[in-house]
Amino acid sequence: MSTAVRSTAGSAGRRAVFAAALAGGIFTGRVASAASGGFRIARPDLSSPVEDVFPRDGAPADAVAAALFDRINRDRREHGLRAVLWDEKAAAVARSTTRRQIEERTFGHFLLDGFPPYARLSAGGDFGMGAENVAAFMSDAGRLHDTPEHLVLRAEAEMMAETPPGDFHRKAILDPNATHVGIAWASEGGELRVAAEFSDRRYDRLRVLRERRSGASIRVEGRPLSGTTLRYVAVARQPVPMAITRKEANGRDSYAYPAAQILLLPSSERGKAIGIPSANIVDVGFSGDFSFPYALDEPGLWTFILYFRGKGSAEAQPGAAITLLVEADAGRR
């Protein structure tokens, strides 16, 4: 039996990606215009508002996922970290992903549609800042020679045994900022796939809705966790993902969130960002509730990473990620 394990994006590098962009200087640059009528939001489905809340209860529904959930939290406690809570939305995304991996005979972070893991989370209505661990077991005999529970626990043990610099799985498991995880697995014949979708949520609730009945203008509304304030939002646009071959999918052994192209700052602040376009359009109320509009004016995969700062913290940290697929609206050509 052969085993394939694919690494998650390095958590430390991802968390530091935008921190140096804020300063008190002035920069004028392009910000998305209001002319978004020729486009539509294809994912997630915003025919009605999509809201995500901080899950505070729940548990795995099957014994295999429960065993891995317990082991992850045991590993975290042994390293002095708090337990992660169960995330059913992420588990549903992981169930779909692992089933498709079996169907497509893929075993990494990417399926044949070419979409990254964080886009799958947002499409499932989960706006946590994600880090995905995946593992695959494959047997040439056409059947597995061990139980699914033993195999997923073996994958966890192998990840925990990783050493720098190739310890990306271990870092995801032991991320002190992680608040939740959703787990799922799939098996058929001699194939087994398992995925653990970790996330960091620094919001009590987060809601995305369309500003208009047509076009690709959105509004994001939310409430941070108690003692936390939204500091800024990093926006990036990538090309629309293209279908890839099985070889390409299996060859992509890591992924990362995109680097910021625009920063959205609180409207109450006068400062701008240095070295990057910015706009002071985020309304933050006295209670901490926040909202901002945005016109998605080009096709692509748009990602909004929300940075929050807690009381006594020197730096803001990412605590939410929203990814939307924008396509040309064929009906308006």
Short mmCIF file of C-alpha atoms in Angstrom, two decimals:
data_model
loop_
_atom_site.label_atom_id
_atom_site.label_comp_id
_atom_site.label_asym_id
_atom_site.label_seq_id
_atom_site.Cartn_x
_atom_site.Cartn_y
_atom_site.Cartn_z
CA MET A 1 0.00 0.00 0.00
CA SER A 2 1.29 3.45 -0.85
CA THR A 3 0.54 6.66 0.97
CA ALA A 4 0.44 10.20 -0.37
CA VAL A 5 0.31 13.22 1.91
CA ARG A 6 0.11 16.73 0.55
CA SER A 7 1.23 19.79 2.48
CA THR A 8 -0.84 22.80 3.40
CA ALA A 9 0.32 26.38 2.85
CA GLY A 10 2.72 27.63 5.49
CA SER A 11 0.67 29.38 8.17
CA ALA A 12 3.37 31.76 9.41
CA GLY A 13 4.14 33.24 5.99
CA ARG A 14 0.48 33.64 5.15
CA ARG A 15 -0.28 35.51 8.36
CA ALA A 16 2.51 38.05 7.80
CA VAL A 17 1.72 38.77 4.17
CA PHE A 18 -0.05 42.15 4.57
CA ALA A 19 1.23 43.39 7.93
CA ALA A 20 3.89 45.70 6.48
CA ALA A 21 1.48 47.48 4.13
CA LEU A 22 -0.04 49.89 6.68
CA ALA A 23 1.54 53.20 7.56
CA GLY A 24 0.68 56.86 7.91
CA GLY A 25 1.76 57.99 4.46
CA ILE A 26 -0.29 58.78 1.40
CA PHE A 27 -0.78 56.69 -1.71
CA THR A 28 -3.29 57.26 -4.47
CA GLY A 29 -4.18 54.35 -6.69
CA ARG A 30 -6.94 52.54 -8.49
CA VAL A 31 -9.85 51.19 -6.46
CA ALA A 32 -12.68 49.12 -7.95
CA SER A 33 -15.18 51.30 -9.74
CA ALA A 34 -18.95 51.08 -9.55
CA ALA A 35 -19.22 49.82 -13.13
CA SER A 36 -19.87 46.15 -12.34
CA GLY A 37 -23.15 45.68 -14.20
CA GLY A 38 -21.64 43.46 -16.91
CA PHE A 39 -20.58 40.78 -14.44
CA ARG A 40 -22.21 38.32 -12.09
CA ILE A 41 -21.18 36.51 -8.93
CA ALA A 42 -21.16 32.79 -9.71
CA ARG A 43 -19.92 31.49 -6.33
CA PRO A 44 -21.14 31.50 -3.65
CA ASP A 45 -24.82 31.76 -4.53
CA LEU A 46 -25.87 35.24 -3.39
CA SER A 47 -29.49 35.00 -4.55
CA SER A 48 -30.05 35.44 -0.81
CA PRO A 49 -27.52 36.75 1.73
CA VAL A 50 -24.91 34.24 2.96
CA GLU A 51 -24.13 34.43 6.67
CA ASP A 52 -21.50 32.61 8.68
CA VAL A 53 -21.40 32.59 12.49
CA PHE A 54 -18.83 31.46 15.04
CA PRO A 55 -19.76 27.80 15.74
CA ARG A 56 -19.75 27.11 19.49
CA ASP A 57 -21.07 23.56 19.63
CA GLY A 58 -21.45 20.50 17.42
CA ALA A 59 -19.51 17.28 17.00
CA PRO A 60 -18.53 14.84 14.23
CA ALA A 61 -21.34 12.57 13.07
CA ASP A 62 -19.21 9.50 12.33
CA ALA A 63 -16.70 7.53 14.40
CA VAL A 64 -13.73 8.00 12.05
CA ALA A 65 -14.00 11.78 11.96
CA ALA A 66 -14.62 11.79 15.73
CA ALA A 67 -11.43 9.78 16.34
CA LEU A 68 -9.33 12.19 14.28
CA PHE A 69 -11.03 15.22 15.89
CA ASP A 70 -10.17 13.87 19.34
CA ARG A 71 -6.58 13.10 18.32
CA ILE A 72 -6.06 16.59 16.89
CA ASN A 73 -7.24 18.16 20.13
CA ARG A 74 -5.13 15.76 22.17
CA ASP A 75 -2.08 16.80 20.13
CA ARG A 76 -2.93 20.46 20.66
CA ARG A 77 -3.43 20.09 24.40
CA GLU A 78 -0.11 18.26 24.73
CA HIS A 79 1.54 21.37 23.25
CA GLY A 80 -0.29 23.77 25.55
CA LEU A 81 -2.86 24.90 22.99
CA ARG A 82 -6.61 25.26 23.30
CA ALA A 83 -8.83 22.71 21.61
CA VAL A 84 -10.39 23.59 18.27
CA LEU A 85 -14.17 23.54 17.94
CA TRP A 86 -16.12 21.50 15.40
CA ASP A 87 -16.98 23.23 12.11
CA GLU A 88 -19.82 21.46 10.30
CA LYS A 89 -19.69 23.76 7.27
CA ALA A 90 -16.02 22.94 6.75
CA ALA A 91 -16.80 19.24 7.26
CA ALA A 92 -19.42 19.42 4.50
CA VAL A 93 -16.83 21.01 2.18
CA ALA A 94 -14.32 18.30 3.12
CA ARG A 95 -16.91 15.56 2.42
CA SER A 96 -17.50 16.90 -1.07
CA THR A 97 -13.76 17.32 -1.69
CA THR A 98 -12.76 13.81 -0.58
CA ARG A 99 -15.55 12.19 -2.60
CA ARG A 100 -14.48 14.09 -5.70
CA GLN A 101 -10.86 13.12 -5.08
CA ILE A 102 -11.89 9.47 -5.18
CA GLU A 103 -13.89 10.02 -8.38
CA GLU A 104 -11.12 12.02 -10.06
CA ARG A 105 -8.22 9.97 -8.64
CA THR A 106 -6.61 13.12 -7.28
CA PHE A 107 -4.90 13.41 -3.92
CA GLY A 108 -3.72 16.97 -3.35
CA HIS A 109 -5.28 20.32 -2.51
CA PHE A 110 -6.62 20.83 -6.04
CA LEU A 111 -9.41 19.10 -7.91
CA LEU A 112 -9.65 19.02 -11.69
CA ASP A 113 -11.56 22.32 -11.75
CA GLY A 114 -8.42 24.13 -10.55
CA PHE A 115 -10.06 25.98 -7.65
CA PRO A 116 -7.97 26.47 -4.47
CA PRO A 117 -9.20 25.19 -1.08
CA TYR A 118 -10.14 28.64 0.23
CA ALA A 119 -12.52 29.14 -2.70
CA ARG A 120 -14.25 25.85 -1.82
CA LEU A 121 -14.69 26.99 1.79
CA SER A 122 -16.32 30.27 0.76
CA ALA A 123 -18.55 28.50 -1.78
CA GLY A 124 -19.76 26.40 1.16
CA GLY A 125 -20.60 29.51 3.19
CA ASP A 126 -17.58 29.16 5.52
CA PHE A 127 -15.64 32.43 5.83
CA GLY A 128 -12.95 31.31 8.29
CA MET A 129 -9.28 31.89 7.42
CA GLY A 130 -8.45 28.38 6.29
CA ALA A 131 -5.57 25.91 6.28
CA GLU A 132 -6.15 22.48 4.76
CA ASN A 133 -4.44 19.19 5.61
CA VAL A 134 -5.09 16.30 3.22
CA ALA A 135 -3.84 12.72 3.03
CA ALA A 136 -4.40 9.80 0.68
CA PHE A 137 -3.91 6.04 0.95
CA MET A 138 -3.83 3.88 -2.18
CA SER A 139 -3.46 0.12 -2.53
CA ASP A 140 -2.60 -1.70 -5.75
CA ALA A 141 -4.48 -4.72 -4.40
CA GLY A 142 -7.80 -2.97 -4.85
CA ARG A 143 -8.62 -3.00 -1.14
CA LEU A 144 -7.26 -1.37 1.99
CA HIS A 145 -5.44 -3.54 4.51
CA ASP A 146 -6.35 -1.45 7.54
CA THR A 147 -9.45 0.25 8.93
CA PRO A 148 -10.29 3.84 7.96
CA GLU A 149 -9.91 4.93 11.59
CA HIS A 150 -6.39 3.48 11.84
CA LEU A 151 -5.41 5.07 8.54
CA VAL A 152 -6.58 8.60 9.39
CA LEU A 153 -4.86 8.38 12.79
CA ARG A 154 -1.71 7.15 11.03
CA ALA A 155 -1.85 10.21 8.77
CA GLU A 156 -2.15 12.47 11.84
CA ALA A 157 0.84 10.75 13.48
CA GLU A 158 2.94 11.18 10.32
CA MET A 159 2.04 14.87 10.14
CA MET A 160 2.92 15.43 13.79
CA ALA A 161 6.30 13.76 13.18
CA GLU A 162 7.24 16.31 10.50
CA THR A 163 10.31 18.50 11.06
CA PRO A 164 11.24 21.93 9.64
CA PRO A 165 11.26 23.13 7.00
CA GLY A 166 8.74 20.58 5.69
CA ASP A 167 6.41 20.69 8.70
CA PHE A 168 3.44 22.45 7.12
CA HIS A 169 0.84 19.91 8.29
CA ARG A 170 2.19 20.03 11.83
CA LYS A 171 2.03 23.82 11.83
CA ALA A 172 -1.61 23.73 10.74
CA ILE A 173 -2.48 21.27 13.53
CA LEU A 174 -0.60 23.31 16.14
CA ASP A 175 -1.58 26.75 14.90
CA PRO A 176 -2.29 28.73 18.10
CA ASN A 177 -4.71 30.95 16.17
CA ALA A 178 -6.89 28.09 14.88
CA THR A 179 -10.38 28.08 16.36
CA HIS A 180 -12.17 25.36 14.36
CA VAL A 181 -11.74 22.26 12.24
CA GLY A 182 -14.04 20.26 9.98
CA ILE A 183 -13.05 16.71 9.02
CA ALA A 184 -14.27 14.23 6.42
CA TRP A 185 -13.07 11.12 4.65
CA ALA A 186 -14.08 8.96 1.69
CA SER A 187 -13.12 5.43 0.72
CA GLU A 188 -13.73 3.14 -2.23
CA GLY A 189 -11.90 -0.08 -3.10
CA GLY A 190 -8.23 0.50 -2.45
CA GLU A 191 -8.57 4.29 -2.11
CA LEU A 192 -9.01 6.49 0.97
CA ARG A 193 -8.92 10.26 1.23
CA VAL A 194 -9.13 12.39 4.37
CA ALA A 195 -9.25 16.17 4.73
CA ALA A 196 -9.05 18.39 7.82
CA GLU A 197 -10.13 21.98 7.17
CA PHE A 198 -8.74 24.22 9.92
CA SER A 199 -9.89 27.81 10.28
CA ASP A 200 -9.35 30.94 12.31
CA ARG A 201 -12.55 32.91 12.97
CA ARG A 202 -12.30 36.29 14.69
CA TYR A 203 -15.90 37.26 14.04
CA ASP A 204 -19.13 36.46 15.78
CA ARG A 205 -21.00 36.73 12.51
CA LEU A 206 -20.17 37.67 8.92
CA ARG A 207 -22.68 38.31 6.15
CA VAL A 208 -22.23 38.84 2.40
CA LEU A 209 -25.06 40.17 0.24
CA ARG A 210 -25.58 41.67 -3.18
CA GLU A 211 -25.94 45.45 -3.31
CA ARG A 212 -28.17 45.27 -6.38
CA ARG A 213 -30.37 42.66 -8.04
CA SER A 214 -27.96 42.53 -11.00
CA GLY A 215 -24.24 43.10 -11.39
CA ALA A 216 -21.42 42.18 -9.06
CA SER A 217 -21.57 44.75 -6.29
CA ILE A 218 -21.54 43.36 -2.76
CA ARG A 219 -21.82 44.50 0.83
CA VAL A 220 -20.06 42.75 3.70
CA GLU A 221 -21.47 43.16 7.20
CA GLY A 222 -20.18 41.67 10.42
CA ARG A 223 -19.58 41.71 14.13
CA PRO A 224 -16.15 40.87 15.55
CA LEU A 225 -15.60 38.66 18.58
CA SER A 226 -15.74 40.47 21.91
CA GLY A 227 -12.55 42.44 22.53
CA THR A 228 -11.64 42.43 18.84
CA THR A 229 -11.81 45.19 16.22
CA LEU A 230 -11.67 45.03 12.43
CA ARG A 231 -8.49 46.86 11.41
CA TYR A 232 -8.43 46.57 7.62
CA VAL A 233 -9.39 44.38 4.65
CA ALA A 234 -6.94 43.11 2.02
CA VAL A 235 -8.39 42.57 -1.46
CA ALA A 236 -6.89 40.52 -4.27
CA ARG A 237 -8.08 39.36 -7.67
CA GLN A 238 -6.77 36.27 -9.47
CA PRO A 239 -7.70 34.99 -12.93
CA VAL A 240 -10.70 32.70 -13.19
CA PRO A 241 -9.35 29.19 -12.44
CA MET A 242 -9.04 26.88 -15.42
CA ALA A 243 -9.55 23.13 -15.55
CA ILE A 244 -6.33 21.20 -15.00
CA THR A 245 -5.17 17.66 -15.72
CA ARG A 246 -4.92 14.95 -13.08
CA LYS A 247 -1.12 15.16 -13.30
CA GLU A 248 -1.23 18.91 -12.69
CA ALA A 249 -3.65 18.54 -9.78
CA ASN A 250 -1.54 15.88 -8.10
CA GLY A 251 1.63 17.87 -8.70
CA ARG A 252 0.44 20.94 -6.80
CA ASP A 253 1.55 20.08 -3.29
CA SER A 254 0.88 23.45 -1.63
CA TYR A 255 -1.20 26.59 -1.95
CA ALA A 256 -1.33 30.10 -0.49
CA TYR A 257 -3.76 32.97 -0.21
CA PRO A 258 -3.09 35.72 -2.77
CA ALA A 259 -1.10 38.82 -1.92
CA ALA A 260 -3.04 42.03 -1.37
CA GLN A 261 -3.61 44.40 -4.30
CA ILE A 262 -5.88 46.91 -2.52
CA LEU A 263 -6.42 47.71 1.17
CA LEU A 264 -9.75 48.85 2.58
CA LEU A 265 -9.36 51.01 5.68
CA PRO A 266 -11.83 52.42 8.23
CA SER A 267 -13.69 55.48 6.97
CA SER A 268 -13.01 57.24 10.27
CA GLU A 269 -9.25 57.25 9.61
CA ARG A 270 -7.50 59.84 7.46
CA GLY A 271 -4.34 57.89 6.70
CA LYS A 272 -3.70 55.84 3.58
CA ALA A 273 -1.46 52.88 2.87
CA ILE A 274 2.07 53.13 1.53
CA GLY A 275 2.99 51.24 -1.64
CA ILE A 276 -0.47 49.86 -2.32
CA PRO A 277 -3.79 51.41 -3.41
CA SER A 278 -6.24 51.94 -0.57
CA ALA A 279 -9.70 53.30 0.14
CA ASN A 280 -11.25 54.44 3.42
CA ILE A 281 -14.64 52.77 2.97
CA VAL A 282 -15.03 50.44 5.97
CA ASP A 283 -17.62 51.72 8.42
CA VAL A 284 -16.91 50.61 11.99
CA GLY A 285 -19.57 51.42 14.56
CA PHE A 286 -19.16 52.21 18.24
CA SER A 287 -20.13 48.62 19.10
CA GLY A 288 -17.52 47.26 16.68
CA ASP A 289 -20.02 46.17 14.02
CA PHE A 290 -18.64 46.85 10.57
CA SER A 291 -19.70 47.01 6.93
CA PHE A 292 -18.24 47.91 3.57
CA PRO A 293 -19.38 47.88 -0.07
CA TYR A 294 -17.32 46.73 -3.01
CA ALA A 295 -17.86 46.69 -6.77
CA LEU A 296 -16.29 43.63 -8.38
CA ASP A 297 -15.49 45.16 -11.75
CA GLU A 298 -13.53 42.37 -13.49
CA PRO A 299 -13.94 38.63 -13.95
CA GLY A 300 -11.80 36.59 -11.59
CA LEU A 301 -11.47 35.00 -8.20
CA TRP A 302 -11.78 37.85 -5.70
CA THR A 303 -10.55 37.29 -2.14
CA PHE A 304 -11.18 39.58 0.84
CA ILE A 305 -9.07 38.86 3.92
CA LEU A 306 -10.25 40.63 7.06
CA TYR A 307 -7.64 41.60 9.64
CA PHE A 308 -8.63 41.99 13.28
CA ARG A 309 -6.77 43.34 16.28
CA GLY A 310 -7.46 42.24 19.84
CA LYS A 311 -7.04 44.32 22.95
CA GLY A 312 -3.38 44.53 23.89
CA SER A 313 -2.22 43.18 20.51
CA ALA A 314 0.36 45.17 18.57
CA GLU A 315 -0.50 43.74 15.15
CA ALA A 316 -3.69 42.83 13.35
CA GLN A 317 -4.11 39.17 12.38
CA PRO A 318 -6.23 37.61 9.61
CA GLY A 319 -9.46 36.19 10.99
CA ALA A 320 -11.80 35.84 8.00
CA ALA A 321 -11.54 35.20 4.26
CA ILE A 322 -14.24 35.62 1.64
CA THR A 323 -13.61 34.40 -1.92
CA LEU A 324 -16.05 35.06 -4.75
CA LEU A 325 -15.99 33.91 -8.36
CA VAL A 326 -16.99 36.69 -10.76
CA GLU A 327 -17.83 35.91 -14.39
CA ALA A 328 -19.01 37.93 -17.36
CA ASP A 329 -22.80 38.13 -17.40
CA ALA A 330 -23.74 36.45 -20.69
CA GLY A 331 -27.23 37.92 -20.47
CA ARG A 332 -25.85 41.47 -20.67
CA ARG A 333 -23.56 41.07 -23.67
#
